[in-house]
C-alpha positions as protocol buffer text, in pm:
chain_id: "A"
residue {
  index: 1
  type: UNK
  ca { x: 1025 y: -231 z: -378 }
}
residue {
  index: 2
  type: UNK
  ca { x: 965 y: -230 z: 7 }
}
residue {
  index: 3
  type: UNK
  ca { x: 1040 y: 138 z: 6 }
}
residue {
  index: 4
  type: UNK
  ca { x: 748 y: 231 z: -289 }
}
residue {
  index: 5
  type: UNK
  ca { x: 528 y: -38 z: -62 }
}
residue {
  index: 6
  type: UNK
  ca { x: 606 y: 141 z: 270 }
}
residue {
  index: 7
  type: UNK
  ca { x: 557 y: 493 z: 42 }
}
residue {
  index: 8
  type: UNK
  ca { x: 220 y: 381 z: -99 }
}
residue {
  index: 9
  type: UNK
  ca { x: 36 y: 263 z: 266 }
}
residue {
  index: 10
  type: UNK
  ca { x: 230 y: 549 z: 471 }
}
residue {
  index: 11
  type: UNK
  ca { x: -26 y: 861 z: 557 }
}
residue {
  index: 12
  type: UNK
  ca { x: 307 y: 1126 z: 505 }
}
residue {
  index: 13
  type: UNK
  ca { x: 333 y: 1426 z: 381 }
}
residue {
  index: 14
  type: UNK
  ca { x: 513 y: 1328 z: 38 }
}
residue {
  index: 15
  type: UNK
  ca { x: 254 y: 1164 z: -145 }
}
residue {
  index: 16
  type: UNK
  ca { x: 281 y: 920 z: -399 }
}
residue {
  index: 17
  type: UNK
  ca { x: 30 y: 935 z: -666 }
}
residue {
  index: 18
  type: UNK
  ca { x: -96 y: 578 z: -666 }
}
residue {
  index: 19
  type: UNK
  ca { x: -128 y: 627 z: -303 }
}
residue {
  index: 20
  type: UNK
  ca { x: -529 y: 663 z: -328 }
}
residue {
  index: 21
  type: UNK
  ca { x: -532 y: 374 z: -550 }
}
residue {
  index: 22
  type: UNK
  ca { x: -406 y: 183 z: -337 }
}
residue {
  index: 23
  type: UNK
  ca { x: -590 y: 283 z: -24 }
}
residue {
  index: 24
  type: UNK
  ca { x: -898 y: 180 z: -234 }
}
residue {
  index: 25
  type: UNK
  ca { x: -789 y: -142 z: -317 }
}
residue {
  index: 26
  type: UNK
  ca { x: -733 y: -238 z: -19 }
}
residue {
  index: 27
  type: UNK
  ca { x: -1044 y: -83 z: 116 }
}
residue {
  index: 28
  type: UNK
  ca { x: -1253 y: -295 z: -142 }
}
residue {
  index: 29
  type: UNK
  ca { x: -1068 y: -602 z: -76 }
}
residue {
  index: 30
  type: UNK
  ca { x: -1177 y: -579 z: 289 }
}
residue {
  index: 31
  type: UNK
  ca { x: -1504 y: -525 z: 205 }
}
residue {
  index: 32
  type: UNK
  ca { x: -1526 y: -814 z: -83 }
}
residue {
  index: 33
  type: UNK
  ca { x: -1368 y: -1024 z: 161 }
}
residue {
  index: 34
  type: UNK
  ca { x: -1635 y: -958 z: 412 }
}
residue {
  index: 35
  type: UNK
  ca { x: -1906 y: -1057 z: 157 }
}
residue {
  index: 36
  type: UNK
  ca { x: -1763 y: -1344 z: 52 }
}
residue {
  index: 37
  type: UNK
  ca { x: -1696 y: -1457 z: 422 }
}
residue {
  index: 38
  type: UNK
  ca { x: -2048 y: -1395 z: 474 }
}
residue {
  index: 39
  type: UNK
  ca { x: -2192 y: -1540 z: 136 }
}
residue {
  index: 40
  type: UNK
  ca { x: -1992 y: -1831 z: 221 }
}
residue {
  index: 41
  type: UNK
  ca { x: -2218 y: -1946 z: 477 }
}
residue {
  index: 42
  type: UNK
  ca { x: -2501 y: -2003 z: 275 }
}
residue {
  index: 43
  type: UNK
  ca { x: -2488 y: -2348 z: 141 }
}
residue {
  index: 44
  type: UNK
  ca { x: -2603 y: -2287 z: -198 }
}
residue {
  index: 45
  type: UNK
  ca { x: -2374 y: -1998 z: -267 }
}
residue {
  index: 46
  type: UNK
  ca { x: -2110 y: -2229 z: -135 }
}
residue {
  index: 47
  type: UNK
  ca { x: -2155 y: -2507 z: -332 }
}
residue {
  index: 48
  type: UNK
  ca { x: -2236 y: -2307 z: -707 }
}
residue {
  index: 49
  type: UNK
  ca { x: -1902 y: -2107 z: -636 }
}
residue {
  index: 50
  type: UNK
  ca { x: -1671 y: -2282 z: -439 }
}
residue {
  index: 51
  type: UNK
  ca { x: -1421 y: -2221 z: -688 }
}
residue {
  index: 52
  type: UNK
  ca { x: -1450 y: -1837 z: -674 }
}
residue {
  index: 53
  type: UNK
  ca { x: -1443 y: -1842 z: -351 }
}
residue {
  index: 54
  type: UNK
  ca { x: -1101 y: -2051 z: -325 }
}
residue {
  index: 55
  type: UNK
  ca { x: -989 y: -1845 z: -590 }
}
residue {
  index: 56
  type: UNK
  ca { x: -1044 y: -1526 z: -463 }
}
residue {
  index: 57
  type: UNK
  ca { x: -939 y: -1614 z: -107 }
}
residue {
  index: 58
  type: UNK
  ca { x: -596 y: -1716 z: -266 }
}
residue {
  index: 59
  type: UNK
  ca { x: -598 y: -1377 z: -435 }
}
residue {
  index: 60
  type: UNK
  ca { x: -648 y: -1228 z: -97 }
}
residue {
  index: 61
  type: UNK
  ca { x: -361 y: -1399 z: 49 }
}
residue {
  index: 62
  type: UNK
  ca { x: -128 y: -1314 z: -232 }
}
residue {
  index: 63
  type: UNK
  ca { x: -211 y: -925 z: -216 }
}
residue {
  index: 64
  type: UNK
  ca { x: -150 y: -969 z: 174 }
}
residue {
  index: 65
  type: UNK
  ca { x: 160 y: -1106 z: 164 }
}
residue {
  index: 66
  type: UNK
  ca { x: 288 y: -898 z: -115 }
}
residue {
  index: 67
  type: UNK
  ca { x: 221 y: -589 z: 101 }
}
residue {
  index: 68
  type: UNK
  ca { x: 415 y: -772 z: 396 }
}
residue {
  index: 69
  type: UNK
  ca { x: 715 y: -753 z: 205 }
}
């Protein structure tokens, strides 16, 4: 598993072909996690979706750490 993982986010030579999935994904997760951050702020969109926002940040952390290992 932590070779396919290293395979997938590694810029080499021998592509994988999930490899531009995956460097989308993570591209739109930065970017949804910058809106969010920034959404956040404002107290109305905090208080309707609190619980999207907890959700999704757990999602966030999940996907981070399963890319750590």
């Amino acid at each position: 598993m932590k070779n396919l993982i290293f395979r997938l986010l590694e810029d080499s030579e021998r592509k994988h072909f999930a490899q531009p999935l995956v460097n989308w994904l993570i591209v739109g997760l930065i970017i949804l996690n910058s809106l969010a951050v920034a959404l956040a702020t404002v107290k109305s969109y905090k208080v309707a979706y609190t619980n999207l926002f907890n959700t999704f940040e757990i999602f966030s952390v999940l996907f981070s750490l399963w890319n750590m290992f």
